[in-house]
Short mmCIF file of C-alpha atoms in Angstrom, two decimals:
data_model
loop_
_atom_site.label_atom_id
_atom_site.label_comp_id
_atom_site.label_asym_id
_atom_site.label_seq_id
_atom_site.Cartn_x
_atom_site.Cartn_y
_atom_site.Cartn_z
CA MET A 1 7.61 2.57 89.11
CA TYR A 2 7.36 3.20 85.41
CA ARG A 3 9.24 6.35 84.40
CA LEU A 4 9.69 8.13 81.09
CA ARG A 5 13.24 8.78 82.16
CA SER A 6 15.06 7.47 79.14
CA THR A 7 14.42 6.17 75.68
CA PRO A 8 15.73 3.42 73.44
CA SER A 9 17.94 4.41 70.54
CA PRO A 10 16.31 4.96 67.14
CA SER A 11 17.68 1.58 66.02
CA GLN A 12 16.01 -0.13 68.95
CA MET A 13 12.78 1.74 68.34
CA SER A 14 12.49 0.66 64.72
CA ARG A 15 11.20 -2.76 65.82
CA ARG A 16 7.92 -1.03 66.52
CA LEU A 17 7.74 0.74 63.19
CA PHE A 18 6.11 -1.90 60.98
CA LEU A 19 9.22 -3.59 59.65
CA THR A 20 8.27 -5.27 56.41
CA ALA A 21 8.86 -8.98 56.21
CA ALA A 22 11.38 -9.03 53.37
CA GLY A 23 13.22 -12.01 52.00
CA ALA A 24 12.65 -14.28 49.05
CA VAL A 25 9.86 -16.82 49.51
CA SER A 26 7.60 -18.41 46.91
CA LEU A 27 4.07 -18.11 48.23
CA GLY A 28 2.81 -20.23 45.38
CA ALA A 29 5.04 -23.08 46.48
CA ALA A 30 4.02 -22.50 50.06
CA LEU A 31 0.33 -22.71 49.17
CA THR A 32 0.89 -25.99 47.37
CA ALA A 33 2.88 -27.47 50.23
CA CYS A 34 0.79 -26.29 53.14
CA GLY A 35 -2.61 -27.78 52.41
CA ASP A 36 -5.33 -26.85 54.88
CA SER A 37 -5.30 -23.93 57.30
CA GLY A 38 -4.96 -26.08 60.37
CA GLY A 39 -1.21 -25.62 60.59
CA GLY A 40 -0.54 -29.31 60.01
CA SER A 41 -0.67 -31.90 62.76
CA SER A 42 -0.10 -29.35 65.52
CA ALA A 43 -3.59 -27.90 65.16
CA SER A 44 -5.25 -31.27 65.80
CA ALA A 45 -2.76 -32.50 68.41
CA LYS A 46 -4.12 -33.62 71.74
CA PRO A 47 -3.38 -31.50 74.81
CA VAL A 48 -0.08 -32.28 76.47
CA SER A 49 -0.61 -33.63 79.96
CA GLN A 50 0.59 -31.72 82.99
CA ALA A 51 2.72 -34.74 83.89
CA ASP A 52 4.52 -34.52 80.55
CA ILE A 53 5.00 -30.77 80.99
CA ASP A 54 6.44 -31.26 84.49
CA LYS A 55 8.78 -33.94 83.21
CA ALA A 56 9.99 -31.83 80.29
CA MET A 57 10.66 -28.82 82.50
CA LYS A 58 12.87 -30.91 84.78
CA THR A 59 14.86 -32.44 81.92
CA PRO A 60 18.15 -30.68 81.09
CA THR A 61 17.48 -28.81 77.86
CA GLU A 62 19.01 -25.94 75.88
CA LEU A 63 16.73 -23.67 73.89
CA THR A 64 17.71 -21.02 71.35
CA PHE A 65 15.75 -17.77 71.27
CA TRP A 66 16.12 -15.22 68.47
CA THR A 67 15.22 -11.73 69.63
CA TRP A 68 16.31 -8.15 69.09
CA VAL A 69 14.99 -6.88 72.45
CA PRO A 70 17.81 -5.13 74.36
CA ASP A 71 18.77 -6.55 77.76
CA ILE A 72 16.16 -9.31 77.54
CA ALA A 73 18.54 -11.56 79.44
CA LYS A 74 17.00 -10.09 82.59
CA GLU A 75 13.59 -11.53 81.77
CA VAL A 76 15.12 -14.79 80.55
CA ALA A 77 16.89 -15.14 83.91
CA LEU A 78 13.50 -15.19 85.65
CA PHE A 79 12.49 -18.19 83.53
CA GLU A 80 15.75 -20.01 84.16
CA LYS A 81 15.41 -19.41 87.89
CA LYS A 82 11.98 -21.07 87.89
CA TYR A 83 13.14 -23.88 85.61
CA PRO A 84 16.84 -24.42 86.39
CA ALA A 85 17.09 -27.45 84.11
CA ILE A 86 16.32 -25.30 81.07
CA LYS A 87 18.99 -23.04 79.62
CA VAL A 88 18.11 -20.41 77.04
CA LYS A 89 20.63 -19.15 74.51
CA VAL A 90 19.67 -15.63 73.44
CA VAL A 91 20.73 -14.68 69.91
CA ASN A 92 20.26 -11.36 68.15
CA ALA A 93 19.89 -12.49 64.54
CA GLY A 94 18.87 -9.05 63.35
CA GLN A 95 16.04 -6.65 63.92
CA GLY A 96 12.76 -7.24 62.14
CA THR A 97 13.40 -7.79 58.43
CA PRO A 98 17.01 -9.08 58.73
CA GLN A 99 15.90 -11.63 61.32
CA TYR A 100 12.93 -12.76 59.21
CA THR A 101 15.19 -13.21 56.19
CA LYS A 102 17.64 -15.35 58.17
CA LEU A 103 14.77 -17.34 59.63
CA ARG A 104 13.36 -18.12 56.20
CA THR A 105 16.79 -19.23 55.03
CA ALA A 106 17.15 -21.57 58.01
CA LEU A 107 13.66 -22.97 57.55
CA LYS A 108 14.26 -23.61 53.86
CA ALA A 109 17.53 -25.38 54.67
CA ALA A 110 15.89 -27.31 57.52
CA SER A 111 18.88 -26.35 59.64
CA GLY A 112 19.80 -23.59 62.06
CA ALA A 113 16.35 -22.34 62.99
CA PRO A 114 15.80 -21.31 66.63
CA ASP A 115 13.31 -22.85 69.02
CA MET A 116 11.60 -19.53 69.78
CA VAL A 117 11.54 -16.26 67.89
CA GLN A 118 10.57 -12.62 68.31
CA ILE A 119 7.92 -11.79 65.72
CA GLU A 120 5.78 -8.72 65.13
CA TYR A 121 2.02 -9.07 64.92
CA GLN A 122 1.88 -8.13 61.26
CA ALA A 123 4.52 -10.70 60.32
CA ILE A 124 2.74 -13.71 61.82
CA PRO A 125 0.70 -14.55 58.67
CA THR A 126 3.87 -14.61 56.55
CA PHE A 127 5.08 -17.55 58.66
CA THR A 128 1.83 -19.36 59.35
CA ILE A 129 1.20 -19.65 55.63
CA THR A 130 4.38 -21.74 55.36
CA ASN A 131 3.45 -23.84 58.43
CA SER A 132 6.51 -22.54 60.24
CA LEU A 133 4.95 -21.76 63.62
CA LEU A 134 3.82 -24.17 66.30
CA ASP A 135 0.20 -24.05 67.44
CA LEU A 136 0.56 -23.46 71.18
CA ARG A 137 -2.90 -24.69 72.20
CA PRO A 138 -1.80 -28.23 73.14
CA TYR A 139 0.71 -26.70 75.55
CA GLY A 140 -1.80 -24.70 77.57
CA ALA A 141 -1.63 -21.35 75.79
CA ALA A 142 -5.40 -21.02 75.36
CA ALA A 143 -5.73 -20.62 79.13
CA LEU A 144 -3.90 -17.29 78.85
CA LYS A 145 -6.50 -15.65 76.62
CA ASN A 146 -7.99 -13.49 79.37
CA THR A 147 -4.53 -12.45 80.58
CA PHE A 148 -4.03 -10.26 77.52
CA VAL A 149 -5.89 -7.34 75.98
CA ASP A 150 -8.60 -8.80 73.75
CA TRP A 151 -7.42 -7.36 70.46
CA THR A 152 -3.87 -8.66 70.99
CA TRP A 153 -5.20 -12.19 71.35
CA GLY A 154 -7.00 -11.70 68.05
CA GLN A 155 -3.68 -10.81 66.45
CA VAL A 156 -2.01 -14.08 67.52
CA SER A 157 -4.97 -16.38 66.82
CA GLY A 158 -5.63 -18.39 63.68
CA THR A 159 -8.89 -18.77 61.82
CA ASN A 160 -9.45 -22.18 63.41
CA GLY A 161 -8.56 -21.06 66.91
CA GLU A 162 -4.83 -21.72 66.71
CA VAL A 163 -2.57 -19.78 69.06
CA TRP A 164 0.47 -18.88 66.99
CA ALA A 165 2.32 -16.68 69.48
CA ILE A 166 2.09 -14.98 72.86
CA PRO A 167 1.67 -11.15 72.92
CA GLN A 168 4.54 -9.17 74.42
CA ASP A 169 3.96 -5.47 73.81
CA THR A 170 1.59 -3.20 71.93
CA GLY A 171 1.18 0.16 70.19
CA PRO A 172 -2.37 1.51 70.45
CA MET A 173 -2.45 4.79 68.56
CA GLY A 174 -3.03 8.23 70.02
CA MET A 175 -1.96 11.82 69.47
CA LEU A 176 0.84 13.72 71.17
CA TYR A 177 0.47 17.49 70.86
CA ARG A 178 2.28 20.70 71.75
CA GLN A 179 0.18 22.44 74.40
CA ASP A 180 2.13 25.68 74.00
CA ILE A 181 1.53 25.89 70.23
CA PHE A 182 -2.15 25.10 70.69
CA ASP A 183 -2.47 27.79 73.35
CA LYS A 184 -0.62 30.37 71.27
CA HIS A 185 -2.99 29.95 68.32
CA GLY A 186 -6.19 29.30 70.26
CA ILE A 187 -6.54 25.71 69.07
CA GLU A 188 -8.62 23.25 71.05
CA VAL A 189 -7.56 19.61 71.11
CA PRO A 190 -9.43 18.15 68.11
CA THR A 191 -11.81 15.33 68.97
CA THR A 192 -12.93 14.64 65.40
CA TRP A 193 -11.04 14.47 62.12
CA ASP A 194 -13.11 17.39 60.80
CA GLU A 195 -11.88 19.50 63.71
CA PHE A 196 -8.35 18.27 63.03
CA ALA A 197 -8.51 19.40 59.39
CA ALA A 198 -9.86 22.81 60.40
CA ALA A 199 -7.08 23.19 62.97
CA ALA A 200 -4.46 22.22 60.36
CA ARG A 201 -5.63 24.97 58.03
CA LYS A 202 -5.90 27.55 60.81
CA LEU A 203 -2.44 26.85 62.22
CA HIS A 204 -0.58 26.82 58.93
CA LYS A 205 -2.29 30.02 57.82
CA ALA A 206 -1.31 31.73 61.05
CA ASP A 207 2.29 30.47 60.86
CA PRO A 208 3.44 29.04 57.51
CA ASP A 209 6.49 27.52 59.19
CA VAL A 210 4.37 25.28 61.42
CA TYR A 211 2.21 22.30 60.49
CA LEU A 212 -0.35 20.58 62.65
CA THR A 213 1.21 17.19 61.89
CA ASN A 214 3.38 15.17 59.55
CA LEU A 215 2.03 12.09 57.78
CA ALA A 216 5.20 10.48 56.52
CA ALA A 217 5.02 9.37 52.91
CA ASN A 218 7.28 6.43 53.77
CA GLN A 219 5.24 5.22 56.76
CA VAL A 220 2.94 2.43 55.66
CA ALA A 221 2.58 1.46 59.34
CA ALA A 222 0.76 4.67 60.22
CA TRP A 223 -1.55 4.24 57.23
CA HIS A 224 -2.54 0.76 58.33
CA GLY A 225 -3.10 2.02 61.85
CA LEU A 226 -5.41 4.73 60.54
CA LEU A 227 -7.23 2.17 58.41
CA TRP A 228 -7.60 0.04 61.53
CA GLN A 229 -9.07 2.96 63.47
CA ALA A 230 -11.55 3.73 60.69
CA GLY A 231 -12.91 0.19 60.76
CA ALA A 232 -11.37 -0.95 57.49
CA LYS A 233 -10.73 -4.59 56.69
CA PRO A 234 -8.08 -4.35 53.98
CA TYR A 235 -7.17 -8.03 54.13
CA VAL A 236 -9.48 -10.89 55.07
CA THR A 237 -8.08 -14.39 54.68
CA SER A 238 -9.94 -17.67 54.58
CA GLY A 239 -7.91 -20.84 54.67
CA LYS A 240 -4.51 -20.85 53.06
CA SER A 241 -5.34 -19.58 49.59
CA ASP A 242 -8.39 -17.30 49.72
CA ILE A 243 -8.03 -13.60 50.45
CA THR A 244 -10.20 -10.54 50.06
CA ILE A 245 -8.20 -7.41 49.31
CA SER A 246 -9.99 -4.12 50.05
CA VAL A 247 -7.44 -1.32 50.11
CA ASP A 248 -9.57 0.79 47.74
CA ASP A 249 -12.98 0.42 49.37
CA ALA A 250 -15.18 3.20 50.75
CA VAL A 251 -13.31 3.43 54.05
CA SER A 252 -9.93 3.55 52.30
CA GLN A 253 -11.21 6.16 49.89
CA LYS A 254 -12.39 8.26 52.83
CA LEU A 255 -8.88 8.23 54.25
CA GLY A 256 -7.32 8.84 50.86
CA THR A 257 -9.52 11.86 50.14
CA TYR A 258 -8.95 13.26 53.63
CA TRP A 259 -5.18 12.89 53.96
CA GLY A 260 -4.45 13.35 50.29
CA GLY A 261 -6.47 16.55 50.37
CA LEU A 262 -4.57 17.95 53.36
CA ALA A 263 -1.26 17.02 51.75
CA LYS A 264 -2.23 18.65 48.45
CA GLU A 265 -3.30 21.81 50.30
CA GLY A 266 0.13 21.86 51.91
CA VAL A 267 -1.24 22.21 55.46
CA ILE A 268 0.42 19.03 56.77
CA GLY A 269 3.97 17.77 56.40
CA VAL A 270 4.79 14.61 54.45
CA GLU A 271 8.53 14.25 55.05
CA PRO A 272 10.03 10.83 55.88
CA ASP A 273 10.04 10.18 59.60
CA PHE A 274 12.83 8.92 61.86
CA THR A 275 15.41 10.92 59.92
CA ASP A 276 17.75 13.67 61.14
CA SER A 277 15.56 16.38 59.61
CA TRP A 278 12.44 14.92 61.21
CA TYR A 279 14.07 14.83 64.64
CA ALA A 280 15.20 18.43 64.18
CA ALA A 281 11.67 19.43 63.15
CA LEU A 282 10.21 17.98 66.35
CA ASN A 283 12.76 19.83 68.47
CA LYS A 284 12.18 23.13 66.65
CA GLY A 285 8.39 23.03 66.86
CA LYS A 286 7.71 22.51 63.17
CA TYR A 287 4.99 19.98 64.00
CA ALA A 288 2.35 20.62 66.62
CA THR A 289 1.21 16.99 66.86
CA TRP A 290 2.58 13.53 66.31
CA ILE A 291 0.10 10.81 65.44
CA THR A 292 1.87 7.89 67.02
CA ALA A 293 1.50 4.85 69.24
CA ALA A 294 1.82 4.06 72.93
CA TRP A 295 5.59 3.66 72.59
CA GLY A 296 5.76 7.24 71.22
CA PRO A 297 5.82 9.08 74.59
CA VAL A 298 9.02 7.33 75.70
CA PHE A 299 10.61 7.75 72.30
CA LEU A 300 9.76 11.45 72.07
CA SER A 301 11.07 12.22 75.56
CA GLY A 302 14.51 11.14 74.40
CA SER A 303 14.38 12.44 70.84
CA ALA A 304 12.95 15.92 71.44
CA LYS A 305 14.53 16.89 74.74
CA ALA A 306 14.44 20.59 73.84
CA THR A 307 10.64 20.47 74.09
CA ALA A 308 10.37 18.93 77.57
CA GLY A 309 7.24 19.94 79.44
CA LYS A 310 5.45 21.20 76.32
CA TRP A 311 3.80 17.99 75.12
CA ARG A 312 0.53 16.36 76.14
CA ALA A 313 -1.31 13.22 75.02
CA ALA A 314 -4.85 12.64 73.76
CA PRO A 315 -6.81 9.96 71.88
CA LEU A 316 -6.88 10.10 68.10
CA PRO A 317 -9.54 12.36 66.61
CA GLN A 318 -12.57 10.26 65.70
CA TRP A 319 -14.64 9.66 62.58
CA ASP A 320 -17.63 8.99 64.83
CA ALA A 321 -17.24 10.64 68.23
CA SER A 322 -20.04 8.46 69.67
CA LYS A 323 -18.01 5.31 68.97
CA PRO A 324 -14.40 5.87 70.12
CA SER A 325 -11.92 3.69 68.25
CA SER A 326 -8.23 3.41 67.57
CA GLY A 327 -5.75 1.32 65.63
CA ASN A 328 -2.45 -0.25 66.55
CA TRP A 329 1.06 0.52 65.34
CA GLY A 330 3.81 -1.79 66.53
CA GLY A 331 4.36 -4.43 69.16
CA SER A 332 5.52 -7.99 68.94
CA THR A 333 5.19 -11.51 70.28
CA THR A 334 7.08 -14.67 71.12
CA ALA A 335 6.42 -17.60 68.78
CA VAL A 336 7.73 -21.16 68.71
CA ILE A 337 9.16 -22.58 65.51
CA ARG A 338 7.36 -25.75 64.50
CA SER A 339 10.59 -27.65 63.86
CA THR A 340 11.78 -27.34 67.47
CA LYS A 341 12.87 -30.60 69.08
CA ASN A 342 11.73 -29.32 72.46
CA PRO A 343 8.16 -28.08 71.88
CA ILE A 344 7.03 -28.36 75.50
CA ALA A 345 9.90 -26.37 76.97
CA ALA A 346 9.79 -23.83 74.13
CA ALA A 347 6.04 -23.32 74.50
CA GLN A 348 6.35 -22.90 78.26
CA PHE A 349 9.09 -20.33 77.73
CA ALA A 350 6.96 -18.26 75.34
CA GLN A 351 4.09 -18.30 77.81
CA PHE A 352 6.16 -17.52 80.90
CA LEU A 353 8.17 -14.74 79.28
CA ASN A 354 5.08 -12.70 78.48
CA SER A 355 2.50 -13.69 81.10
CA ASP A 356 4.54 -14.04 84.27
CA PRO A 357 3.73 -10.86 86.26
CA ALA A 358 7.36 -10.11 87.14
CA SER A 359 8.62 -10.68 83.60
CA ALA A 360 5.81 -8.67 82.01
CA LYS A 361 6.37 -5.76 84.37
CA MET A 362 10.10 -5.88 83.70
CA PHE A 363 9.42 -5.29 80.00
CA ALA A 364 7.49 -2.15 80.96
CA THR A 365 10.09 -0.83 83.38
CA GLU A 366 13.35 -1.97 81.78
CA GLN A 367 12.66 -1.87 78.04
CA PHE A 368 9.79 0.66 78.31
CA PHE A 369 7.44 -1.49 76.26
CA PHE A 370 3.75 -0.71 76.38
CA PRO A 371 2.05 -3.69 78.03
CA ALA A 372 -0.14 -6.34 76.49
CA THR A 373 -1.42 -7.74 79.80
CA LYS A 374 -4.64 -6.48 81.34
CA ALA A 375 -3.07 -6.54 84.81
CA LEU A 376 -0.36 -4.02 83.91
CA LEU A 377 -2.81 -1.72 82.16
CA THR A 378 -4.64 -1.35 85.48
CA ASP A 379 -1.53 -1.32 87.68
CA ALA A 380 -1.50 1.90 89.71
CA SER A 381 2.28 2.23 89.52
CA PHE A 382 2.10 2.08 85.73
CA VAL A 383 -0.97 4.11 84.81
CA GLY A 384 -0.45 6.57 87.67
CA ASP A 385 2.96 7.78 86.58
CA ALA A 386 3.02 11.51 85.74
CA PRO A 387 6.22 12.37 83.81
CA ALA A 388 7.46 15.95 83.80
CA PHE A 389 8.10 15.76 80.04
CA TYR A 390 4.31 15.73 79.62
CA GLY A 391 3.61 18.37 82.21
CA GLY A 392 2.69 15.82 84.86
CA GLN A 393 -0.01 14.25 82.71
CA LYS A 394 -0.75 10.55 83.30
CA VAL A 395 0.16 9.54 79.78
CA ASN A 396 0.13 5.80 80.42
CA GLN A 397 -3.46 5.98 81.64
CA ILE A 398 -4.49 7.74 78.44
CA PHE A 399 -2.98 5.05 76.24
CA ALA A 400 -4.29 2.29 78.50
CA ASP A 401 -7.78 3.68 77.94
CA ILE A 402 -7.12 3.92 74.21
CA SER A 403 -6.07 0.27 74.12
CA SER A 404 -9.59 -0.79 75.07
CA THR A 405 -10.94 0.85 71.90
CA VAL A 406 -8.78 -1.09 69.41
CA SER A 407 -10.78 -3.51 67.25
CA SER A 408 -10.01 -7.23 67.46
CA SER A 409 -10.95 -7.97 63.86
CA PHE A 410 -8.07 -6.39 61.91
CA GLN A 411 -6.03 -8.85 59.84
CA TRP A 412 -2.69 -8.72 58.03
CA PRO A 413 -1.88 -10.21 54.62
CA PRO A 414 0.43 -13.20 54.14
CA PHE A 415 2.47 -11.07 51.71
CA LEU A 416 3.20 -8.08 53.91
CA ASP A 417 6.41 -7.14 52.14
CA GLN A 418 4.60 -6.70 48.84
CA ALA A 419 1.76 -4.71 50.44
CA ALA A 420 4.27 -2.32 52.01
CA THR A 421 6.33 -1.88 48.85
CA ASP A 422 3.27 -1.25 46.69
CA TRP A 423 1.83 1.25 49.18
CA THR A 424 5.05 3.25 49.26
CA GLU A 425 5.23 3.38 45.47
CA THR A 426 1.58 4.38 45.04
CA VAL A 427 -0.17 5.97 48.02
CA GLY A 428 3.02 7.14 49.70
CA THR A 429 4.23 8.72 46.47
CA SER A 430 0.91 10.52 46.00
CA LEU A 431 1.19 12.06 49.47
CA ALA A 432 4.76 13.18 48.83
CA ASP A 433 3.95 14.63 45.40
CA GLY A 434 0.58 16.12 46.26
CA THR A 435 -1.13 14.07 43.55
CA ASP A 436 -4.41 12.13 43.64
CA THR A 437 -4.24 9.81 46.66
CA ALA A 438 -7.71 8.39 46.01
CA ARG A 439 -6.59 7.29 42.55
CA ALA A 440 -3.35 5.90 43.98
CA LEU A 441 -5.42 3.60 46.20
CA GLY A 442 -6.87 2.03 43.05
CA THR A 443 -3.38 1.40 41.74
CA TRP A 444 -2.36 -0.16 45.05
CA GLN A 445 -5.43 -2.43 44.91
CA SER A 446 -4.64 -3.47 41.36
CA ARG A 447 -0.98 -4.21 42.04
CA LEU A 448 -1.73 -6.25 45.14
CA THR A 449 -4.46 -8.21 43.41
CA THR A 450 -2.20 -9.05 40.48
CA TYR A 451 0.60 -10.11 42.82
CA ALA A 452 -1.67 -12.31 44.94
CA LYS A 453 -3.12 -14.10 41.92
CA LYS A 454 0.35 -14.80 40.53
CA GLN A 455 1.24 -16.36 43.88
CA GLY A 456 -1.69 -18.76 43.66
CA PHE A 457 -4.24 -16.98 45.82
CA THR A 458 -7.93 -16.82 45.01
CA VAL A 459 -8.59 -13.09 45.33
CA ASN A 460 -11.90 -11.50 46.17
CA SER A 461 -12.33 -7.74 46.05
#
């Protein structure tokens, strides 16, 4: 049974925190080399026959898998037990950005790249644009579509129907809150963002040492999740070289005015998160809520042990209470590198690892990942768990329900590293300094547009 009995270390948790895809890569050169958006010959390849799959899975083969997931050898062992001829070498090549940098280096050198790789949802476009990932459709991946939560399948799918990776875990966003602080100050759980703002002002006025929440000025991930919830489409790609950038549109401005206004009033915190001072603040009750993702409950139970029993979970406040929605923050996938010499075995591994019921459940019970499969999100042993840290509340059920409200249409840019850097230096800085966040959005838009054009993109805005 799933228990919130322990938590990964902060270093393990950072994989869920929107790690920017750093590393030198010329997108202009990539655009020239890549051609159409079909992902090369893989997108038009004929389906591999079951006979060929059976043959490949009985042929002695060694695969290399780059992943930062702790203790994943347990899940890999399940695959090797089913396919004893296939041996998988698990390599930790770094976590998030360091791994992506090493992968780009190997791809550029045409040597040393793995067969399969752990990759976060938001990083997928930075590798599909360079034709680095294998389209998994010819290997049977399309048949798994209904196995996974709809919006996760949207995250791993290409514009022409390609399947670039198999979902592994997710981070639908919700709100964790201190029931004791709410009760003390007569605050009801806010169901709309207007109610949230009113509660922020009321709480901080009553106790200047306490804030309703902290919106970290270094956390571009949370901002994108909030954009996602609000229905924004900051990046819309078409083919390899056309992109519409809308980080300063009406929806973005609504968020900028709202959060920038609360920050300027001084009624919310804006300190960097996942730091010693931030951990201490959570333990001391400086923040009455944490706007986080489905991995947050496990993380918090280990990072704020002094507050055990005081927290509860709820959906995010809504912009339109009649149309519940949320965004996603975190989660990753298993992709196959296009250069693999064993595409059948590698593709079967990616599919098995994340769709096999025993393997998928092991991720939820061993690594405490929040599931991507529909079956686990309705599993009584998972959604029915009632951890004492949350006062016996069925937290998993709450986030499982939230997952069904995440939009499937949100896209990421093929230059994620630049988007993150520019956000931190514009919007993030405005939050930290209490300056005009709405104006900072315009600067972010301008910087991204200039960058994209220099890289050879046709930019619409």
